[in-house]
Amino acid sequence: MRASSSSHSIKSELDAPPLTQTQMLADSLSTVRIQAKLMRQSIDANEAMDAFKHASLMLATLRTALLTPKNYYELYMAIFDQMSANLSPFLVEGNHKLLDLYELVQYAGNIVPRLYLMVCVGAAYMKRNAAGDATQSEVVQDGSSPDTAEVPPIKELLADLLDMVKGVQHPMRGLFIRYYLSVMTRDHMPNSLSDSPRGTLENSIQFILQNFIEMNKLWVRLQYVGHSSEREKRESERKELRVIVGSGLVRLSQLEGLDWRLYKKDVLPSLLGEIVSCRDSIAQEYLMDIIIQVFPEEFHFRTLDLLLAAASQLSKAVNVKQTVISLINRFIDYATRMQQESDEARKSTVAVDDESVILPVSGIPPDIPLFDLFWEQISNLVMARSEFSIQDTAALLVSLMNLSLNCYPNRLDYVDQILGLAKERVALAKKTALKDKKTLDSILQLLLKPIEAYRYNPLTLMKFPSSRSTVRKGSINASAQNIVIEPHPVRVTRSNSYCGHYTDLLKLLPHAGRRKVANAVALSAISASCVSPTTVNPLSTPSKAVDSSTSVPKESTDRSHMYKPVIPPFIIDSKDGVEAIFGELCTVLVADCGDGDICGATIPAGNAKSDDLDPETEEQSVNPDDLLDWLDIQEEQNLVARLVQLVKTRDGHPDDDVELLATLRRFLGTGGDVRIRFTLPPFVFSCFRVAQSYLTLSEMQDSELSIRLLSLYQFIKETIAALSRAKFVYDDGDDLYADVPVQFGTGLQQPAEHAIRLFLSASHCANQSGHAEAAYEFFVEALSLYEDTIVSSQAQLTALPLFMGCLQSLSVLNVSNAGQEGGNDESGADLDTIAGKCVDLCGRLLKKADQSRMLILASQIFWMEKRTEGASITLGTLVLKSKHKQGRDAAAGMEHLLGSKSRVETASVKSAANRGRNGMKVLECLQKALVRANAVLDPALQVELYVLILERYIWMFENSVDSVSFNPLEGWKKLLIARISSDICAPLELAG
């Protein structure tokens, strides 16, 4: 029976479910609380041996190997708090002979409690000696003083502790014991540079390094504890313990007296050797990041080659990209911080003495080729590591771009090198790689960073060494904004693009990516054009000057560059600039491309208009999120329209402006029917500005000036005609815009209506320059376009007042005086011809009421207000220059004072009082308006028209129109009043 009962009990224990992690942790913490309480009671009773006994029982719970690292750490912290709060102060503050206690605790039964107690007593000894004089006698309870020769130096104590902790080789238990050793001794390490019993700084360094190396080995061994199926679980647990391993490096970086020379000689080689030799990806990645973050930037400057060489030797599973990026970001943050401090120093210095102005500095030692080291290492990594994807390469280059722009803002060749390498890697990558959003975003950052950095002048991109517009005569050309471009040993790869590698890389992106870059360029250019002239370009503060003969930087003795330069607002003032902006950077906004139209959709193969792109891109599918709605299209095209206004020369010479506009017109003409409705109108007004500029030239012969103006007007006429031919609807069988967004094209004027307005504006511009034939031709073009295209009654009602308003402003047209007293007919009565045509168009309107209203307005063009006759220039008419000479009358002298570039009219000067006035025509228009009003059936509308006619008749009478008399006014007024008060429908008559 007893055997049966015993076997049953054993079976019950075997069948019992295993304890969970929570239960095991709770049991251990319960033991800790009990033993900690007993330890405190012993301490209060000053019983050291009992205190050690209860501490040993408490520490014995750390012998377990069943807890997870997270739970083991929680148990460790509970014990650590009790030891630090009770036992350690008891040993330091009490009158104990610590050397005897150090030997006594070594007799503890278990190695784990024994080592913890040895570390605790040893740390107390170090702390007591740090507070007092370690070489003096210790005070014991009986008041005796031991021989000072028996006191061991601290360096031997550290060596003994380091040897003793090797007794625990279990990965987790050994790791925590060494962590406890590091924590307890970190504040009492010797830092003397000379040899002493307490040790030296070198002893502390070797102690921390050896302890760290052993901790790392134990941490790596955790990966191989347990079954292979739990690999991911162990990796997660190891990552939870990485802070414990990294604490040793943090303490090493905090040692007083550690400089970069000692760091480079003793510390870093040992650390890198351990990191490379461990061959563990988790350890290598984390420890490299810790080294980068905890040690000062000055140390990294001097040891950058060692760090990068070690990074290249890491395991292939290590994310070397992130390691290099972290190091670069550390330097960027340092440079930013130093520049901010420099700015503050400049402000305080300028306030005292303007001669003491200092330049912003990046803080990077001039003898450290920071960029070159990174460039060489990154280039080697990209070429050597086949596992590097295009996204990894782009991420590395983005960080290097940030380094170049922040630390070397004047080195355009650095940026150009980065873009060149990116272009090569993207060209070798598969087309599908660019469809990945993260990859595309990284490449976009490469292109957007320079735009942000050169925001005061986007055309700085044309100064890249690889640009076709850069002059290379033994040196790299410096830009007009004082950008220092120093020679670089890397051979420059030239490009056929105006922006060099930047454009080449841009062309490799899909349509959506190029559109984002184009928008960024356009916004940057527009913003730069609006800056105050006192705004400072951050790239315009070089600390060195460039000798143009040798292209070698030299120290400048001129202190003028130390002050903030003043830059003018941005304009596009060169043909190369127009080619770069409209032909390369913003081409997707200006014209349809092979892989996308104005909406972002793929163009059918037969309608592709661009040969710049790879044919393989034409069949790429389009992400629906990349398609634009009508509001987005309008916003983009408005940006292009604003860019058009920036195309002008700095000095405003019209011949140069014409060349720029001719180059621009070539790009705008390829935009398609939708784009030109946004871009050609501002282009035409830019031409008007140039025409006005010609009138201010005094050095040009008048015949030559007239020829150039006529050539410009012909150019304007062709441009407006191209706009008038644009289609208004896109569903008439044209596949180019078959899949347009909702409301596509709404809110825009019809091309013909817009063209009419532009023709009339051109006529007014020609009138201001005195070209009668050009003004007449523009007006006739507007009339012809009206007759051919305007069919809507509302559009006709809107256009006719524009014709009549423009006609009244034309002062250079020939006029017939047959209707005036004593007048004779003249040949070429241009004004009467087009005025009669306007009256005829008024009579062709659909509604009688509309005809009547327009005829009332038309009467005004036959009795224009008096104006001073302006200068009249006709084809073949010479206009002489005004020259001030002594003896001239006062009028000529005043004219010279008002402007030496003004011109004196010598053409036929007509009488300003009677020009363009024909009373018979006025009365005829009003009679026609009255006839149309009589035909209106609506009484209320009819009365309204009568009132308008009477009002205009009275105005003409008050302005002394010879054909308008007072006789019919009173009778007609009475009839009109009777008409208003009754429903009489008899027609009214108007007599002269």
Coordinates of C-alpha atoms in Angstrom, one line a residue, residues 55 174 271 565 658 839 899 990:
A55 CA 21.1 39.0 0.6
G174 CA 26.6 36.1 -16.9
L271 CA 35.5 47.9 -30.3
P565 CA 25.0 90.0 -50.2
V658 CA 12.6 88.9 -78.3
V839 CA -22.5 99.1 -86.7
G899 CA 12.5 112.3 -71.1
L990 CA -36.5 111.0 -84.0

